[in-house]
PDB file of C-alpha atoms in Angstrom:
ATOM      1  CA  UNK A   1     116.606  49.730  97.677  1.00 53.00           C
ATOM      2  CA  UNK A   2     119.057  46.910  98.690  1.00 57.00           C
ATOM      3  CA  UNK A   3     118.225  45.623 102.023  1.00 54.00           C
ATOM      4  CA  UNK A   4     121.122  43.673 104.001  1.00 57.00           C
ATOM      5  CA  UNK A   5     120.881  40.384 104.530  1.00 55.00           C
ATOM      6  CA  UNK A   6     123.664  38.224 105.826  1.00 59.00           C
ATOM      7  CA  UNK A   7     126.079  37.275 103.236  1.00 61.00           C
ATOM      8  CA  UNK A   8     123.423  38.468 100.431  1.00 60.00           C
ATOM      9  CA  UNK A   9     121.600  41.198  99.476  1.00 57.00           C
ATOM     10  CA  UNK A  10     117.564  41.617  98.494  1.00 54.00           C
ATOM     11  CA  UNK A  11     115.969  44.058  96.274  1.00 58.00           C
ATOM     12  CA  UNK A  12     112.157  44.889  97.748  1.00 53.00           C
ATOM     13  CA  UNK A  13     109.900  45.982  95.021  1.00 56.00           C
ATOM     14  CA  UNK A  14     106.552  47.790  96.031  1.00 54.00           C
ATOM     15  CA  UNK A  15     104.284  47.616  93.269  1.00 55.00           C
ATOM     16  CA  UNK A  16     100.574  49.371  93.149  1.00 51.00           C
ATOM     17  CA  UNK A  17      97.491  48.792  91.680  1.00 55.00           C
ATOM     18  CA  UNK A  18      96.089  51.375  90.142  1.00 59.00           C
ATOM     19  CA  UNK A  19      93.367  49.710  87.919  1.00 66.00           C
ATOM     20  CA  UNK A  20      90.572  50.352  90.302  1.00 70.00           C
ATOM     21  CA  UNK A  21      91.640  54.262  90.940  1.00 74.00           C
ATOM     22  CA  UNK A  22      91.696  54.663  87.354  1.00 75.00           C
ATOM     23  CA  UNK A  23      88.248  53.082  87.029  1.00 71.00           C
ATOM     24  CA  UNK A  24      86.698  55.132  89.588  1.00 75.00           C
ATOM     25  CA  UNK A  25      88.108  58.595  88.350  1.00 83.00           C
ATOM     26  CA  UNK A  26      86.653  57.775  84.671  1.00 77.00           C
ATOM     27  CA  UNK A  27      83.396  56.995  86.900  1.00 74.00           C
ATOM     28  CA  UNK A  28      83.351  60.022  88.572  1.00 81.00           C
ATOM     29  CA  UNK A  29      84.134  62.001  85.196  1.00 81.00           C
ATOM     30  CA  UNK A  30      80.874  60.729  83.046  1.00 76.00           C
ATOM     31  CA  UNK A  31      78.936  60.974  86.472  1.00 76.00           C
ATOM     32  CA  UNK A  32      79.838  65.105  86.351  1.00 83.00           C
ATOM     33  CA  UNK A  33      79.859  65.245  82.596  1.00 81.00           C
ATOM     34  CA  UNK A  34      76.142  63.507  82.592  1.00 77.00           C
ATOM     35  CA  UNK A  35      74.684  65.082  85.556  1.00 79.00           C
ATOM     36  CA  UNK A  36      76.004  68.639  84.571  1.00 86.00           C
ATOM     37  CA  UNK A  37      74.822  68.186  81.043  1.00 81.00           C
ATOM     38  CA  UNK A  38      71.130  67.058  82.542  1.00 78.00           C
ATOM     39  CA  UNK A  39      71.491  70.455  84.797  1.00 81.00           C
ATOM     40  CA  UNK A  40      71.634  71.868  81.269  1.00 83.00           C
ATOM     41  CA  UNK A  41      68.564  70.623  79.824  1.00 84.00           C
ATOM     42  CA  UNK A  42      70.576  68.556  77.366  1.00 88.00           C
ATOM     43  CA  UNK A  43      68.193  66.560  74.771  1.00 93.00           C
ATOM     44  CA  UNK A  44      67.052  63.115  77.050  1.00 94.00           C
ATOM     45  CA  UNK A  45      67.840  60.770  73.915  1.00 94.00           C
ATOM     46  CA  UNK A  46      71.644  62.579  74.250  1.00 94.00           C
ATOM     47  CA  UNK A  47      71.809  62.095  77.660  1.00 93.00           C
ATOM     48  CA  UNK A  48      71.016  58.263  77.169  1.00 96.00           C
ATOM     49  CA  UNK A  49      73.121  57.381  74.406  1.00 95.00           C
ATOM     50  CA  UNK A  50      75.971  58.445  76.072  1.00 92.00           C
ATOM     51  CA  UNK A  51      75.090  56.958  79.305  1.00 94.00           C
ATOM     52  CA  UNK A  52      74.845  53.370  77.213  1.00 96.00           C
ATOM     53  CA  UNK A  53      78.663  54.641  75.767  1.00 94.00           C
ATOM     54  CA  UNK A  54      79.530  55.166  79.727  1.00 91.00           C
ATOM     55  CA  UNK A  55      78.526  51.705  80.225  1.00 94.00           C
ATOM     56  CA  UNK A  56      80.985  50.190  77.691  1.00 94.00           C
ATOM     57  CA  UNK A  57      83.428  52.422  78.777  1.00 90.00           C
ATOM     58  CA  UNK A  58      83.563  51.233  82.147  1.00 90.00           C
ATOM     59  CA  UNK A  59      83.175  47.582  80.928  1.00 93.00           C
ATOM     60  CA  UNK A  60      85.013  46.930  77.755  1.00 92.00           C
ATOM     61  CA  UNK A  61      83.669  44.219  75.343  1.00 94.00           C
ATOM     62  CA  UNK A  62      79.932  44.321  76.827  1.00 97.00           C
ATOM     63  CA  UNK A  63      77.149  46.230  73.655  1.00 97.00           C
ATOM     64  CA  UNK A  64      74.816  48.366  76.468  1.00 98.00           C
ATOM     65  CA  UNK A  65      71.041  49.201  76.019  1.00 97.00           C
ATOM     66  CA  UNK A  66      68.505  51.443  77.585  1.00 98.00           C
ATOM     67  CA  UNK A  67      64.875  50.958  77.351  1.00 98.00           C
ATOM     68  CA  UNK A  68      62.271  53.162  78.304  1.00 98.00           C
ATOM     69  CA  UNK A  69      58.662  52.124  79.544  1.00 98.00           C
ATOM     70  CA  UNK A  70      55.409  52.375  77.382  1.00 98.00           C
ATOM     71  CA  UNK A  71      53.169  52.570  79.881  1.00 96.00           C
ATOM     72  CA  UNK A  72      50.493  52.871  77.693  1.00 97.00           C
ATOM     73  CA  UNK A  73      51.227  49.428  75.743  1.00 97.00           C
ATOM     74  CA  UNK A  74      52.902  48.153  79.025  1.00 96.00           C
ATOM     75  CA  UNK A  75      56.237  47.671  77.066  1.00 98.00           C
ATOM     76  CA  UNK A  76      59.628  48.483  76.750  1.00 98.00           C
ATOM     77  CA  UNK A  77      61.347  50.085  73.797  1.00 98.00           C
ATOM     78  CA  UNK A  78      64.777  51.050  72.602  1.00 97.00           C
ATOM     79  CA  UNK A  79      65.793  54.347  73.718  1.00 97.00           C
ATOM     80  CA  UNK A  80      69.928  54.135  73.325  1.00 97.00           C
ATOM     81  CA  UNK A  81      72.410  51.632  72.878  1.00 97.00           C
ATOM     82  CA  UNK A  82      76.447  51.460  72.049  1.00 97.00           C
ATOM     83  CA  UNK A  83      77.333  48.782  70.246  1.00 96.00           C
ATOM     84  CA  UNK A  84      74.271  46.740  69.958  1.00 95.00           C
ATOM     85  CA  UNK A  85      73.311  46.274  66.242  1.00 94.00           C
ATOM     86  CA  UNK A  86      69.853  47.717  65.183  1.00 94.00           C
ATOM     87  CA  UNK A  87      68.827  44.182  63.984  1.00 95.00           C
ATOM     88  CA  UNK A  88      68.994  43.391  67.981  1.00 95.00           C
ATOM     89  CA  UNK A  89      67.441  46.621  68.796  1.00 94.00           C
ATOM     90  CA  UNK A  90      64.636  45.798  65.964  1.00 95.00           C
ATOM     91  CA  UNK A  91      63.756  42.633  67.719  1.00 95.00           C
ATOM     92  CA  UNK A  92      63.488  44.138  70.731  1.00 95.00           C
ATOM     93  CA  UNK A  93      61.045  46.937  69.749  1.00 96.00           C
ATOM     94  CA  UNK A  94      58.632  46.115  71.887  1.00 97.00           C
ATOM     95  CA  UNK A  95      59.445  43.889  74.711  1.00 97.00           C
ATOM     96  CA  UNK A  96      56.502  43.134  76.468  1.00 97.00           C
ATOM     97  CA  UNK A  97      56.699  43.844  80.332  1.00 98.00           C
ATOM     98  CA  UNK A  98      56.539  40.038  81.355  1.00 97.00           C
ATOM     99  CA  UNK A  99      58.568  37.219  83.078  1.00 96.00           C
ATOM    100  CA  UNK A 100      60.763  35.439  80.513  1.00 95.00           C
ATOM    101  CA  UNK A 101      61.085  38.072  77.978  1.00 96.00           C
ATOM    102  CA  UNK A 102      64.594  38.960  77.405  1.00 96.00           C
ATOM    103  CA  UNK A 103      66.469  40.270  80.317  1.00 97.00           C
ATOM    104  CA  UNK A 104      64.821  44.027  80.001  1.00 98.00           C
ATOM    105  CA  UNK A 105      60.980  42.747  80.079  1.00 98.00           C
ATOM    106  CA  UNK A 106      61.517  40.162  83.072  1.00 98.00           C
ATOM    107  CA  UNK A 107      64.069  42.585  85.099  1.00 98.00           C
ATOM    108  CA  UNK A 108      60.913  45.011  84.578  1.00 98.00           C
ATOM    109  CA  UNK A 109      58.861  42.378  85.523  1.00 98.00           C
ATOM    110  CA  UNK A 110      60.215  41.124  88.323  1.00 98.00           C
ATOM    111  CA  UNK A 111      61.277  45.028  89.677  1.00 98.00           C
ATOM    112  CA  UNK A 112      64.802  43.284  90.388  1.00 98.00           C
ATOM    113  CA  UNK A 113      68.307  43.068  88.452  1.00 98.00           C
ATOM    114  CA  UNK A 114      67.728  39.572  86.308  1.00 98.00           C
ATOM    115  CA  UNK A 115      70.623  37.683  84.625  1.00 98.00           C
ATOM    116  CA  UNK A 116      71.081  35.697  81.827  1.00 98.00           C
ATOM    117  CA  UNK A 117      74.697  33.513  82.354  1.00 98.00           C
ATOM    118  CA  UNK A 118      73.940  31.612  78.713  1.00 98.00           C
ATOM    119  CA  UNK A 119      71.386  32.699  76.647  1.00 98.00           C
ATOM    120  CA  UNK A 120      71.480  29.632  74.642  1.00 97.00           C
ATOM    121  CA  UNK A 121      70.371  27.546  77.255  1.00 97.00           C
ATOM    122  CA  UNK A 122      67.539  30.089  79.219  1.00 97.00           C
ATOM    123  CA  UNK A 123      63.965  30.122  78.737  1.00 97.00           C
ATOM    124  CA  UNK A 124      64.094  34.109  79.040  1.00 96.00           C
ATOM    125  CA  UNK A 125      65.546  33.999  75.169  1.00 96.00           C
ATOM    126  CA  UNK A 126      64.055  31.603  73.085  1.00 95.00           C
ATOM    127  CA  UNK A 127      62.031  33.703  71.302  1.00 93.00           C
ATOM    128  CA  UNK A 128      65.461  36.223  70.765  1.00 95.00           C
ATOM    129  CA  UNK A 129      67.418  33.107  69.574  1.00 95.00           C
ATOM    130  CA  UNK A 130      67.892  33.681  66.177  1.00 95.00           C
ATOM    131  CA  UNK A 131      69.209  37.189  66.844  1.00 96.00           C
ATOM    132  CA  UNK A 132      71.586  36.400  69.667  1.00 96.00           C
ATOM    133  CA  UNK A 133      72.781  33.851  67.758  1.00 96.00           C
ATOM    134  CA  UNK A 134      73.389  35.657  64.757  1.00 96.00           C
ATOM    135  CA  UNK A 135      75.574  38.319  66.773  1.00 96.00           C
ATOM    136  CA  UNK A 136      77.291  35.972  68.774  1.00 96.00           C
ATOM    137  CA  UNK A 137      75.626  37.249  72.148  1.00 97.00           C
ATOM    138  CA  UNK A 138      75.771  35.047  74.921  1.00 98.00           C
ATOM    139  CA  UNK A 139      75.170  36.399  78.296  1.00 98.00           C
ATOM    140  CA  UNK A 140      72.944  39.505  79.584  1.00 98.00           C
ATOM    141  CA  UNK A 141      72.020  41.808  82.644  1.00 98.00           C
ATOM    142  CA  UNK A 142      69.277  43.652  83.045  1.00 98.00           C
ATOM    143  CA  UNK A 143      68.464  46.299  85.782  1.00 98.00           C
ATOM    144  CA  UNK A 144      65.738  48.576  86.091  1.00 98.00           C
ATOM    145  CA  UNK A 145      64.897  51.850  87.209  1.00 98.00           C
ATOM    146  CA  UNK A 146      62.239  53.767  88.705  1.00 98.00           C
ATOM    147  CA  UNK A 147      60.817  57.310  89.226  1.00 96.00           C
ATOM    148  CA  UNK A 148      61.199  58.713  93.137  1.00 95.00           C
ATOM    149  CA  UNK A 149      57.437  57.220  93.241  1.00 96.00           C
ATOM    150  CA  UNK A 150      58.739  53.794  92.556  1.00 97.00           C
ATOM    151  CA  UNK A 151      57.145  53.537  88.990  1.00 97.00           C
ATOM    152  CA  UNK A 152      58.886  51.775  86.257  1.00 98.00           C
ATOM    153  CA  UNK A 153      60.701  54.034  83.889  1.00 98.00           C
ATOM    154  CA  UNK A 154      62.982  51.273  82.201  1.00 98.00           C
ATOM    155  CA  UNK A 155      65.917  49.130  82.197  1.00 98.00           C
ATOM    156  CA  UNK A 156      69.942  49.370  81.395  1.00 98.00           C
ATOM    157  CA  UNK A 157      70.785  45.598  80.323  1.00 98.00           C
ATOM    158  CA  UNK A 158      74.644  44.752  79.307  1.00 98.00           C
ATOM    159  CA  UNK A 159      75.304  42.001  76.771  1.00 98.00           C
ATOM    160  CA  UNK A 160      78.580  39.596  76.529  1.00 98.00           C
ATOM    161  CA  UNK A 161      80.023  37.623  73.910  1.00 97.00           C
ATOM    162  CA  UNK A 162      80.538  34.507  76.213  1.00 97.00           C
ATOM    163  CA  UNK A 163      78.634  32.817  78.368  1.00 98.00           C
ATOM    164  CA  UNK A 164      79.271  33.977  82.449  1.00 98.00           C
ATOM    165  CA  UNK A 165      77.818  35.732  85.467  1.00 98.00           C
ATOM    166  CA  UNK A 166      78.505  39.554  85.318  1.00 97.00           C
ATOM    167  CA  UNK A 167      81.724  40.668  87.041  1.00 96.00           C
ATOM    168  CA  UNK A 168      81.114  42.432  90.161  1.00 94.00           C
ATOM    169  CA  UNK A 169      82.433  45.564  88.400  1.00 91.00           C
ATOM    170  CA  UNK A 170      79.561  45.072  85.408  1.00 95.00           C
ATOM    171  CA  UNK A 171      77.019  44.394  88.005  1.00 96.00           C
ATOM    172  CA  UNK A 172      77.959  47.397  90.074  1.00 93.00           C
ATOM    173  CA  UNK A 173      78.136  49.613  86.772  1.00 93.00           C
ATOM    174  CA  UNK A 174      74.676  48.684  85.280  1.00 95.00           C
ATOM    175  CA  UNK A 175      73.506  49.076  88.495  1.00 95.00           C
ATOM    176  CA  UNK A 176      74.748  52.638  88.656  1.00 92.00           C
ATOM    177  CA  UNK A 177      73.986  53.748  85.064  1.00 95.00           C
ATOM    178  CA  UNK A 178      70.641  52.419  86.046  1.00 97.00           C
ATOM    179  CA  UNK A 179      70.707  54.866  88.877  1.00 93.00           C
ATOM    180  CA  UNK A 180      71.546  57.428  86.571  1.00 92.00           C
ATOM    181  CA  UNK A 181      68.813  56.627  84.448  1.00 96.00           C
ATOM    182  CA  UNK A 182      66.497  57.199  86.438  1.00 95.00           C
ATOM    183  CA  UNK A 183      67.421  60.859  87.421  1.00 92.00           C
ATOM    184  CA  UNK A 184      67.496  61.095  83.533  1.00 92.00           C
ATOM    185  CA  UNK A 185      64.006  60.574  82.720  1.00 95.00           C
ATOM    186  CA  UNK A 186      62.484  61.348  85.749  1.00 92.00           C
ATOM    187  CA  UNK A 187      63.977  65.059  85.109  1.00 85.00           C
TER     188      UNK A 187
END
């Protein structure tokens, strides 16, 4: 609307971000669609692959992964993924529950979120370094999850092309799919 203004006149343009409304409606969508699907007994291999395509969803241009815990063999294996090439998946089948072992097998370790801001350059990937390299991935997340007992039950890690610290948003969203993860396999 023109405002007056002596001898001129001023346009005032109101402008509205909606980028974070949007993001929290898709949210809230895949949080109803997965929880009313688990309600329903859905397969739990269904359940996680499309919580790893949830993941991406939320957070374009990350590849997602969800491991579940061996407790037997004390490892992690691949239970889902979106994006993540099965040569990446193949080298991570099994990741030994230890510090330094990819971001999966020392976030399990540690019982904490761990990140990886270059993976050329951190300890926790030198034995994955041929495979990152070959498919160009550069940074990773891990968080895990537990049962209501506190037991491990796995991890949700997120994987970047460049090297950098998660954005709040990615951090926020693993944590939450990691959430979900949990009420996944405990169920």
């Amino acid at each position: 609307h023109p405002v007056p203004w002596p001898g001129r006149t001023a346009r005032v343009v109101l402008v509205h971000d909606v980028t974070a409304q949007a993001a929290l409606e898709t949210r809230l969508h895949w949080q109803a669609q997965i929880l009313t699907r688990l309600a329903s007994r859905e397969p739990l291999d269904t359940l996680l692959a499309d919580l790893a395509i949830f993941v991406c969803t939320l957070c374009p241009g990350v590849m997602s992964t969800v491991m579940l815990f061996d407790a037997a063999a004390g490892v992690l294996r691949p239970a889902a993924s979106h994006r993540i090439p099965p040569e990446v998946q193949a080298a991570a089948d099994p990741t030994p529950v230890a510090d330094l072992t990819g971001v999966c097998g020392t976030a399990a370790s540690r019982r904490a979120p761990f990140v990886v801001a270059d993976i050329e350059t951190d300890p926790a990937f030198t034995a994955y370094l041929p495979v990152t390299r070959r498919f160009g991935l550069r940074a990773a997340w891990s968080h895990p999850f537990f049962d209501t007992r506190g037991r491990l039950l796995g991890t949700v890690a997120m994987y970047a092309p460049a090297p950098g610290l998660p954005t709040p948003t990615e951090t926020d969203v693993a944590a939450f799919a990691a959430t979900l993860a949990g009420v996944m396999v405990e169920r």
